[in-house]
Amino acid sequence: MENSLRYNSNYFRLYFKDGGIVAIDRAKLVRLGEDPAFNPEKEKFFEDFLGIYIVDDAFFCALSLKSEEIYEKFGIRKSTNLIVLQISNDKSKDKYSSLILNGLKLCNLYTSKKQDLTLTQQQNAKHEVTRDLFTWNFEAKSNAMRFGLENNTTNFIAGNIEKFQTPDFDFILISRRVNKNNGPRYWARGADSDGFVANFVESETIIVKSDTTYAFVQVRGSIPIEWSQYPDLRPQPEVVIGSTSNCKKDCQAHFNFLRKSYGDTIVGICLTENRGRKEGNLTKLYLHYGNQEKGVKVIHFPMNTICKGNNFEKVSTVLPEIQKYLDEIGYSEIISGRVTKSQAGVVRTNCLDNLDRTNYMQQYVASQVLKDFSLENLKNYAVAWSDNGDSISIQYCGTRSLTGEIVKTGKLSLKGKLSNAVVSTRRFFINTWKDGRKQDEYDAVNLKTLPRPVKRAFPLIEFLVILMFAFMTLIRHGIIAFRGAIRNAKGTLVQHPSFKEIKYPDPNSKDEFDILMN
């Protein structure tokens, strides 16, 4: 018998084939002690219960109706059909169902009955506890405790999984997102006060050969200091960096988290440039604070400069700088379910968005760590990493990666350059006029509860009002104040989030930054 949901205007009844019946009074929002006799108006059959989401004091149930098998040996399934239904029966809040559903659809969702997908292969073999940080529906599961449903929820991870088979081994690439500090490209940057960075993804390269599994884990994430880059109608919005004291604290918190999670040896590969207003100061601060951390070595590898002119084979020149750290970190080996060799540390790679350059570097690093399998010579390996890069990129900035062709072929053709120009234009449109809503969708699934949304004026009307104010400012205060008012007017045309509080960092004074760098 299948899991089922039956409901009418008064009752909400969940039947679990492995865990009994839970009936909820929709008006009182309480679990009933007995299964009520009622005539259901609708019935849904489902595979997995994700939990309860709360928006504006309304309660919503999320279910996975169908899934497809991804890798039978690990029991991995990908959800292919999700549904979100309001429990609280307030028709004025039905609109939030689509907000939550769209939030769940932002990323690929995976689960398994054979393995705990929130754990690495090494952690699974050691029977470690579920990592809440990588449980995408963690808050929904916590909310389900209100109705005694926490044991009926299924843990899901978000991210991407690629696989292929050779005559000698199976290859699996699992990328997992954390459920903290999430959001789209320009609304989610840097580190928060707890050290969680935007676009943090753990990628595990796995080789399964008979009864032996080899795995190498690496991570990517935003530059771990306080900074923002909110959209403002410019193709490259202004980067605002927080105070040096906040940047230092956030960087320390981030590396404390990495040490606790992965081990004492951490090597960072920073691919951003150390010149220019956009990347230069970020790079300098990261190198300054990162290399003060115990057990951490942050290496600067300005990939755009080094590989300029389509010379992406030069990425290999990073190897002499990182080889000794790769040897220390190693990879895990599991034979017949027993860990015979452990990974002891992690490689952390970043660029500005942690997408295009980062994905290319990560596939190279993984191939060098697991070089006994000659992965770099396998076309399917390049395709798997390229597809992984596209998926992670879509989740963060709304388009495929710009380095997909480079990962597959090692070069970027004229056709590829033209295609990337189109993709860059699409990114600008999405980041400016779509991502405010996307931030709301991320918040709907990652936060324990969302308050009533902030009502915003129609952007065009607000823009015209502020533009008129800008010209009045020009007359009264001159050109500098006019430029500032125009900048504010542009900002009103950007689609803003309705829930997230937008905070600009308190920036450094130029003197403070210059003293630090000298």
Coordinates of C-alpha atoms in Angstrom, one line a residue:
M1 CA 0.0 0.0 0.0
E2 CA 1.3 3.5 -0.9
N3 CA 1.7 6.6 1.3
S4 CA -1.4 8.7 0.9
L5 CA -2.8 12.1 1.8
R6 CA -6.6 12.6 2.1
Y7 CA -8.1 15.9 2.9
N8 CA -11.2 18.1 2.9
S9 CA -11.9 21.6 4.3
N10 CA -11.8 20.4 7.9
Y11 CA -9.2 17.6 8.1
F12 CA -5.7 16.8 6.7
R13 CA -4.9 13.0 7.0
L14 CA -1.5 11.5 6.2
Y15 CA -1.1 7.7 6.0
F16 CA 2.4 6.3 6.0
K17 CA 2.8 2.7 5.1
D18 CA 5.7 2.3 7.5
G19 CA 4.5 4.6 10.3
G20 CA 0.7 4.8 10.8
I21 CA -1.8 7.6 10.4
V22 CA -1.5 11.3 11.4
A23 CA -4.7 13.4 11.2
I24 CA -4.7 17.2 11.6
D25 CA -7.5 19.6 12.4
R26 CA -7.0 22.3 9.8
A27 CA -8.8 25.1 11.8
K28 CA -7.0 24.5 15.1
L29 CA -3.8 23.3 13.6
V30 CA -3.5 20.4 16.1
R31 CA -2.9 16.7 15.7
L32 CA -6.0 14.6 16.5
G33 CA -5.7 11.8 19.0
E34 CA -8.0 9.6 16.8
D35 CA -8.4 9.1 13.1
P36 CA -11.6 11.1 12.3
A37 CA -14.3 9.7 10.1
F38 CA -14.7 12.1 7.2
N39 CA -15.3 12.2 3.5
P40 CA -12.1 13.2 1.7
E41 CA -12.5 15.7 -1.1
K42 CA -9.1 14.9 -2.6
E43 CA -6.5 12.2 -2.3
K44 CA -2.8 12.2 -3.2
F45 CA -0.3 9.3 -3.3
F46 CA 3.3 10.1 -2.5
E47 CA 6.7 8.6 -2.0
D48 CA 8.3 11.0 0.5
F49 CA 7.2 13.6 3.1
L50 CA 9.6 16.5 3.2
G51 CA 8.0 18.3 6.2
I52 CA 6.1 21.5 7.1
Y53 CA 7.0 25.0 5.8
I54 CA 5.7 28.1 7.5
V55 CA 5.1 31.5 5.8
D56 CA 3.2 34.4 7.3
D57 CA 1.8 32.0 10.0
A58 CA 0.4 29.7 7.4
F59 CA 1.4 26.0 7.4
F60 CA 2.3 24.0 4.2
C61 CA 2.9 20.3 3.6
A62 CA 5.6 19.3 1.0
L63 CA 5.5 15.9 -0.7
S64 CA 7.5 14.2 -3.3
L65 CA 5.1 12.3 -5.5
K66 CA 7.6 10.6 -7.8
S67 CA 11.3 10.0 -8.2
E68 CA 13.7 8.4 -10.6
E69 CA 16.6 6.1 -9.8
I70 CA 20.0 7.7 -10.3
Y71 CA 22.5 5.1 -8.9
E72 CA 21.1 1.7 -7.8
K73 CA 24.1 0.6 -5.8
F74 CA 23.8 3.6 -3.5
G75 CA 20.0 3.7 -3.7
I76 CA 20.0 7.3 -4.9
R77 CA 16.7 8.7 -6.2
K78 CA 16.0 12.1 -7.6
S79 CA 12.6 13.7 -6.9
T80 CA 10.8 14.5 -10.2
N81 CA 7.4 15.6 -9.0
L82 CA 6.8 17.8 -5.9
I83 CA 3.6 19.2 -4.5
V84 CA 3.0 21.8 -1.7
L85 CA -0.4 22.1 0.0
Q86 CA -1.6 24.4 2.7
I87 CA -2.6 22.8 5.9
S88 CA -4.0 25.8 7.6
N89 CA -6.8 26.4 5.1
D90 CA -6.5 30.2 4.7
K91 CA -7.3 30.9 1.1
S92 CA -5.7 34.3 1.3
K93 CA -2.3 32.6 1.8
D94 CA -2.6 29.9 -0.9
K95 CA -0.2 32.1 -2.9
Y96 CA 2.7 31.0 -0.7
S97 CA 2.3 27.4 -1.9
S98 CA 3.9 28.3 -5.3
L99 CA 6.6 30.3 -3.5
I100 CA 7.6 27.2 -1.5
L101 CA 7.2 24.9 -4.5
N102 CA 9.4 27.1 -6.7
G103 CA 11.9 27.2 -3.9
L104 CA 12.1 23.4 -3.8
K105 CA 12.5 23.3 -7.6
L106 CA 15.5 25.7 -7.6
C107 CA 17.8 22.7 -6.9
N108 CA 17.8 19.1 -7.8
L109 CA 16.7 17.1 -4.7
Y110 CA 18.1 13.6 -3.9
T111 CA 17.5 11.0 -1.3
S112 CA 18.5 7.4 -0.6
K113 CA 17.3 4.5 1.6
K114 CA 20.7 2.8 1.4
Q115 CA 23.0 5.7 2.3
D116 CA 22.7 8.9 4.2
L117 CA 23.4 11.4 1.4
T118 CA 24.1 14.2 3.8
L119 CA 27.3 12.3 4.6
T120 CA 30.4 11.7 2.6
Q121 CA 31.4 8.1 1.7
Q122 CA 34.0 8.2 4.5
Q123 CA 31.4 9.4 7.1
N124 CA 28.8 6.8 5.9
A125 CA 31.4 4.0 6.5
K126 CA 32.0 5.4 10.0
H127 CA 28.3 5.5 10.7
E128 CA 28.4 9.2 11.6
V129 CA 25.2 11.1 12.4
T130 CA 23.2 13.0 9.7
R131 CA 24.7 16.4 8.9
D132 CA 21.8 18.9 9.5
L133 CA 23.7 21.5 7.5
F134 CA 23.4 19.5 4.3
T135 CA 19.8 18.4 5.0
W136 CA 18.0 20.7 2.5
N137 CA 14.6 20.2 4.3
F138 CA 16.0 20.5 7.8
E139 CA 13.8 23.4 8.9
A140 CA 10.7 21.7 7.4
K141 CA 11.6 18.6 9.3
S142 CA 11.9 20.6 12.5
N143 CA 8.6 22.3 11.9
A144 CA 7.0 18.8 11.5
M145 CA 7.7 18.1 15.2
R146 CA 4.6 20.3 16.0
F147 CA 2.5 17.5 14.7
G148 CA 4.7 14.6 15.7
L149 CA 5.8 14.0 12.1
E150 CA 9.5 14.3 12.4
N151 CA 10.1 10.6 12.2
N152 CA 8.0 10.4 9.0
T153 CA 10.1 12.9 7.1
T154 CA 12.7 11.9 4.5
N155 CA 16.0 13.7 4.4
F156 CA 16.9 15.3 1.0
I157 CA 20.1 16.9 -0.2
A158 CA 20.1 19.7 -2.8
G159 CA 22.7 20.1 -5.5
N160 CA 23.6 17.8 -8.4
I161 CA 24.7 14.2 -9.1
E162 CA 26.4 13.0 -12.2
K163 CA 27.5 9.4 -13.0
F164 CA 29.0 7.2 -15.7
Q165 CA 30.4 3.7 -15.9
T166 CA 33.5 2.3 -17.5
P167 CA 34.5 -1.4 -17.8
D168 CA 36.7 -1.0 -14.7
F169 CA 34.7 1.2 -12.3
D170 CA 31.7 3.4 -11.7
F171 CA 32.1 7.2 -11.4
I172 CA 29.8 9.3 -9.3
L173 CA 30.1 13.0 -8.6
I174 CA 27.9 14.3 -5.7
S175 CA 27.6 18.1 -5.1
R176 CA 25.7 19.1 -1.9
R177 CA 24.6 22.5 -0.9
V178 CA 24.4 23.7 2.7
N179 CA 21.1 25.2 3.9
K180 CA 22.7 28.4 5.2
N181 CA 23.3 31.8 3.6
N182 CA 21.6 30.8 0.3
G183 CA 20.3 33.0 -2.4
P184 CA 21.0 34.0 -6.0
R185 CA 24.2 35.6 -7.3
Y186 CA 24.1 39.3 -6.3
W187 CA 21.8 38.9 -3.3
A188 CA 24.0 36.3 -1.6
R189 CA 27.7 37.2 -1.3
G190 CA 30.5 36.7 1.3
A191 CA 30.3 35.2 4.8
D192 CA 27.8 35.8 7.6
S193 CA 28.8 36.2 11.2
D194 CA 28.7 32.5 11.8
G195 CA 31.2 31.9 8.9
F196 CA 28.7 30.4 6.5
V197 CA 29.5 31.7 3.0
A198 CA 27.2 32.1 0.0
N199 CA 27.1 29.4 -2.7
F200 CA 28.9 26.9 -0.5
V201 CA 28.9 23.5 -2.2
E202 CA 30.7 20.3 -1.2
S203 CA 31.6 18.1 -4.2
E204 CA 32.6 14.5 -3.7
T205 CA 34.3 12.6 -6.5
I206 CA 33.6 8.9 -6.1
I207 CA 35.1 5.8 -7.8
V208 CA 33.4 2.5 -7.1
K209 CA 35.5 -0.5 -8.1
S210 CA 34.1 -3.9 -7.0
D211 CA 34.0 -3.8 -3.2
T212 CA 36.3 -0.8 -2.9
T213 CA 35.2 2.9 -2.9
Y214 CA 37.6 5.8 -3.4
A215 CA 36.4 9.3 -2.6
F216 CA 37.8 12.8 -2.7
V217 CA 35.9 15.8 -1.2
Q218 CA 36.5 19.4 -2.0
V219 CA 34.4 22.6 -1.4
R220 CA 33.7 25.9 -3.1
G221 CA 32.2 29.1 -1.7
S222 CA 32.1 32.9 -1.7
I223 CA 35.2 34.8 -0.5
P224 CA 34.8 34.4 3.3
I225 CA 34.7 38.0 4.4
E226 CA 31.9 40.5 4.8
W227 CA 31.0 42.0 1.4
S228 CA 28.0 42.6 -0.8
Q229 CA 27.3 43.3 -4.5
Y230 CA 23.6 44.1 -4.7
P231 CA 22.3 44.6 -8.3
D232 CA 22.0 48.2 -9.4
L233 CA 21.4 48.1 -13.2
R234 CA 25.1 47.9 -13.9
P235 CA 26.5 44.7 -15.6
Q236 CA 29.0 44.5 -12.8
P237 CA 27.4 46.0 -9.6
E238 CA 29.6 47.8 -7.0
V239 CA 31.4 45.6 -4.5
V240 CA 31.1 46.9 -0.9
I241 CA 33.5 45.4 1.6
G242 CA 32.8 45.5 5.3
S243 CA 35.0 46.8 8.1
T244 CA 38.4 45.0 8.5
S245 CA 37.3 43.8 12.0
N246 CA 34.2 42.2 10.6
C247 CA 36.1 40.7 7.7
K248 CA 38.6 39.2 10.1
K249 CA 35.9 37.7 12.4
D250 CA 34.0 36.2 9.5
C251 CA 37.1 34.7 7.9
Q252 CA 38.1 33.2 11.3
A253 CA 34.6 31.7 11.8
H254 CA 34.6 30.2 8.3
F255 CA 37.9 28.5 8.7
N256 CA 37.0 27.2 12.1
F257 CA 33.9 25.6 10.5
L258 CA 36.1 24.1 7.8
R259 CA 38.6 22.7 10.3
K260 CA 35.8 21.2 12.4
S261 CA 34.2 19.7 9.3
Y262 CA 37.1 18.4 7.3
G263 CA 40.3 18.4 9.3
D264 CA 43.3 20.5 10.1
T265 CA 44.9 20.8 6.6
I266 CA 43.1 23.4 4.4
V267 CA 44.4 24.7 1.2
G268 CA 42.5 27.5 -0.5
I269 CA 42.9 28.2 -4.2
C270 CA 41.8 31.8 -4.9
L271 CA 41.2 32.4 -8.6
T272 CA 40.2 36.0 -8.5
E273 CA 42.4 38.9 -9.7
N274 CA 44.4 41.0 -7.3
R275 CA 43.8 44.2 -9.2
G276 CA 40.8 46.3 -10.1
R277 CA 38.1 47.6 -7.9
K278 CA 35.8 44.6 -8.2
E279 CA 38.1 41.7 -7.3
G280 CA 41.4 43.3 -6.2
N281 CA 40.5 44.4 -2.7
L282 CA 38.5 41.3 -2.0
T283 CA 41.5 39.1 -3.1
K284 CA 44.0 41.1 -1.0
L285 CA 41.8 40.9 2.2
Y286 CA 41.2 37.2 1.7
L287 CA 44.8 36.4 1.2
H288 CA 45.7 38.5 4.2
Y289 CA 43.3 37.0 6.7
G290 CA 43.1 33.5 5.3
N291 CA 46.9 33.0 5.6
Q292 CA 46.8 34.1 9.2
E293 CA 44.7 31.0 10.1
K294 CA 46.3 28.0 11.6
G295 CA 46.7 25.1 9.2
V296 CA 45.5 27.2 6.3
K297 CA 47.4 28.1 3.1
V298 CA 45.6 30.3 0.6
I299 CA 47.3 30.3 -2.8
H300 CA 46.6 33.0 -5.3
F301 CA 46.2 31.8 -8.8
P302 CA 44.6 34.5 -11.0
M303 CA 43.2 32.2 -13.6
N304 CA 42.0 34.8 -16.1
T305 CA 45.4 36.3 -16.3
I306 CA 47.4 33.0 -16.3
C307 CA 45.2 31.3 -18.8
K308 CA 44.6 34.4 -21.0
G309 CA 44.4 33.7 -24.7
N310 CA 42.6 30.4 -24.5
N311 CA 45.6 28.8 -22.8
F312 CA 43.6 26.8 -20.2
E313 CA 46.2 24.0 -20.1
K314 CA 48.1 26.4 -18.0
V315 CA 45.8 25.6 -15.1
S316 CA 48.3 22.8 -14.5
T317 CA 50.9 25.3 -13.3
V318 CA 49.1 25.5 -10.0
L319 CA 50.1 21.9 -9.2
P320 CA 53.7 22.6 -7.9
E321 CA 52.2 25.0 -5.4
I322 CA 49.5 22.7 -4.0
Q323 CA 51.0 19.2 -4.5
K324 CA 52.4 18.9 -0.9
Y325 CA 49.0 19.9 0.5
L326 CA 47.2 17.4 -1.7
D327 CA 49.5 14.7 -0.5
E328 CA 48.7 15.6 3.2
I329 CA 45.0 15.7 2.6
G330 CA 44.8 12.6 0.5
Y331 CA 41.5 10.8 -0.2
S332 CA 39.4 8.1 1.4
E333 CA 39.5 4.4 0.6
I334 CA 36.7 2.1 1.8
I335 CA 37.0 -1.7 1.4
S336 CA 34.0 -3.8 2.1
G337 CA 32.5 -1.0 4.2
R338 CA 35.6 -0.4 6.3
V339 CA 37.6 2.8 6.1
T340 CA 41.2 1.8 5.3
K341 CA 42.4 5.3 4.3
S342 CA 41.0 8.6 5.4
Q343 CA 41.0 12.1 3.8
A344 CA 42.4 14.6 6.3
G345 CA 41.6 18.1 5.2
V346 CA 40.0 19.8 2.2
V347 CA 40.8 22.0 -0.8
R348 CA 38.7 25.1 -1.0
T349 CA 38.4 26.8 -4.3
N350 CA 36.8 30.2 -5.2
C351 CA 36.5 32.8 -7.8
L352 CA 34.0 35.7 -7.7
D353 CA 30.9 33.7 -8.3
N354 CA 32.4 30.3 -7.5
L355 CA 31.0 28.9 -10.7
D356 CA 32.9 29.0 -14.0
R357 CA 36.6 29.3 -13.0
T358 CA 36.0 27.3 -9.9
N359 CA 34.4 24.3 -11.6
Y360 CA 37.2 24.1 -14.1
M361 CA 39.8 24.1 -11.3
Q362 CA 37.9 21.6 -9.2
Q363 CA 37.7 19.0 -12.0
Y364 CA 41.5 19.4 -12.5
V365 CA 42.3 19.0 -8.8
A366 CA 40.1 15.9 -8.5
S367 CA 41.8 14.3 -11.5
Q368 CA 45.2 14.9 -9.9
V369 CA 44.3 13.5 -6.5
L370 CA 42.7 10.4 -8.1
K371 CA 45.4 10.2 -10.9
D372 CA 45.7 6.4 -10.7
F373 CA 42.4 6.2 -12.6
S374 CA 43.6 8.5 -15.4
L375 CA 40.3 10.5 -15.2
E376 CA 41.6 13.4 -17.3
N377 CA 41.8 11.0 -20.3
L378 CA 38.1 10.1 -20.0
K379 CA 35.7 12.2 -22.1
N380 CA 32.8 11.2 -19.7
Y381 CA 34.8 12.7 -16.8
A382 CA 34.9 16.1 -18.5
V383 CA 31.2 15.9 -19.5
A384 CA 30.2 15.0 -15.9
W385 CA 32.1 18.0 -14.5
S386 CA 30.7 20.3 -17.2
D387 CA 27.2 19.2 -16.5
N388 CA 27.8 19.6 -12.8
G389 CA 29.1 23.1 -13.4
D390 CA 26.0 24.0 -15.5
S391 CA 23.6 22.7 -12.7
I392 CA 25.4 24.6 -9.9
S393 CA 25.5 27.7 -12.0
I394 CA 21.8 27.6 -12.9
Q395 CA 21.0 27.3 -9.1
Y396 CA 23.0 30.4 -8.3
C397 CA 22.8 32.7 -11.3
G398 CA 20.1 31.3 -13.5
T399 CA 22.2 30.2 -16.5
R400 CA 24.6 27.5 -17.5
S401 CA 28.3 27.8 -16.7
L402 CA 30.6 29.8 -19.0
T403 CA 33.3 27.2 -18.9
G404 CA 31.3 24.1 -20.0
E405 CA 33.1 23.9 -23.4
I406 CA 36.4 24.6 -21.8
V407 CA 36.0 21.7 -19.3
K408 CA 35.0 19.4 -22.1
T409 CA 37.6 20.4 -24.7
G410 CA 40.2 22.5 -23.0
K411 CA 39.5 25.4 -25.4
L412 CA 36.8 28.0 -26.1
S413 CA 35.8 28.3 -29.7
L414 CA 34.4 31.4 -31.5
K415 CA 31.0 29.8 -31.3
G416 CA 31.5 29.3 -27.6
K417 CA 32.5 32.9 -27.1
L418 CA 29.4 34.1 -28.9
S419 CA 27.2 31.7 -26.8
N420 CA 28.9 33.0 -23.6
A421 CA 28.0 36.6 -24.6
V422 CA 24.4 35.6 -24.9
V423 CA 24.6 33.8 -21.5
S424 CA 26.2 36.9 -19.9
T425 CA 23.3 39.0 -21.2
R426 CA 20.8 36.6 -19.8
R427 CA 22.6 36.6 -16.5
F428 CA 22.2 40.4 -16.3
F429 CA 18.5 40.3 -17.0
I430 CA 17.9 37.5 -14.5
N431 CA 20.1 38.9 -11.8
T432 CA 18.4 42.4 -12.1
W433 CA 14.7 41.6 -12.6
K434 CA 14.2 38.0 -11.5
D435 CA 16.4 37.2 -8.6
G436 CA 14.6 39.2 -5.9
R437 CA 11.8 36.7 -6.2
K438 CA 14.4 33.9 -6.3
Q439 CA 15.8 35.0 -3.0
D440 CA 12.3 34.8 -1.5
E441 CA 12.0 31.2 -2.8
Y442 CA 15.3 30.2 -1.2
D443 CA 14.3 31.8 2.1
A444 CA 11.0 30.0 2.0
V445 CA 12.7 26.6 2.1
N446 CA 15.8 27.4 4.1
L447 CA 14.4 29.5 7.0
K448 CA 12.4 28.1 9.9
T449 CA 9.6 30.5 9.2
L450 CA 9.0 33.6 7.1
P451 CA 7.2 36.7 8.3
R452 CA 4.6 38.7 6.4
P453 CA 6.3 40.0 3.2
V454 CA 7.2 43.6 2.8
K455 CA 4.9 45.4 0.3
R456 CA 6.9 47.3 -2.3
A457 CA 5.8 50.0 -4.6
F458 CA 5.5 49.4 -8.4
P459 CA 9.1 49.8 -9.5
L460 CA 8.5 52.2 -12.4
I461 CA 6.3 54.6 -10.3
E462 CA 8.9 54.6 -7.6
F463 CA 11.7 55.1 -10.1
L464 CA 10.0 58.2 -11.6
V465 CA 9.4 59.7 -8.2
I466 CA 13.0 59.3 -7.2
L467 CA 14.3 60.5 -10.6
M468 CA 12.3 63.7 -10.1
F469 CA 13.8 64.0 -6.6
A470 CA 17.3 63.5 -8.2
F471 CA 16.8 66.5 -10.6
M472 CA 15.6 68.6 -7.7
T473 CA 18.8 67.5 -5.8
L474 CA 20.9 68.6 -8.8
I475 CA 19.5 72.1 -8.6
R476 CA 19.9 72.4 -4.8
H477 CA 23.1 70.5 -4.0
G478 CA 25.1 70.0 -7.2
I479 CA 26.5 67.2 -9.3
I480 CA 27.9 64.8 -6.6
A481 CA 24.6 64.6 -4.7
F482 CA 22.8 64.2 -8.1
R483 CA 24.9 61.2 -9.0
G484 CA 24.0 59.6 -5.7
A485 CA 20.3 60.2 -6.2
I486 CA 20.5 58.8 -9.7
R487 CA 22.2 55.6 -8.3
N488 CA 19.3 55.2 -5.8
A489 CA 16.8 55.7 -8.6
K490 CA 18.4 52.9 -10.6
G491 CA 18.2 50.7 -7.6
T492 CA 14.4 50.9 -7.5
L493 CA 14.1 49.3 -10.9
V494 CA 15.9 46.2 -9.5
Q495 CA 13.6 43.4 -8.3
H496 CA 14.2 43.2 -4.5
P497 CA 13.4 40.3 -2.2
S498 CA 10.2 40.7 -0.1
F499 CA 11.5 39.0 3.1
K500 CA 15.3 39.4 3.3
E501 CA 16.5 42.4 5.1
I502 CA 19.1 44.1 2.8
K503 CA 22.0 45.2 4.8
Y504 CA 25.0 47.0 3.3
P505 CA 28.3 46.4 5.2
D506 CA 29.8 49.3 7.0
P507 CA 32.7 49.9 4.7
N508 CA 36.3 50.4 5.6
S509 CA 37.8 53.9 5.3
K510 CA 40.4 54.0 2.5
D511 CA 43.1 54.8 5.1
E512 CA 42.2 51.7 7.2
F513 CA 42.5 49.5 4.2
D514 CA 45.7 51.0 3.0
I515 CA 47.3 50.7 6.5
L516 CA 46.3 47.0 6.6
M517 CA 47.6 46.2 3.1
N518 CA 50.9 47.9 3.8

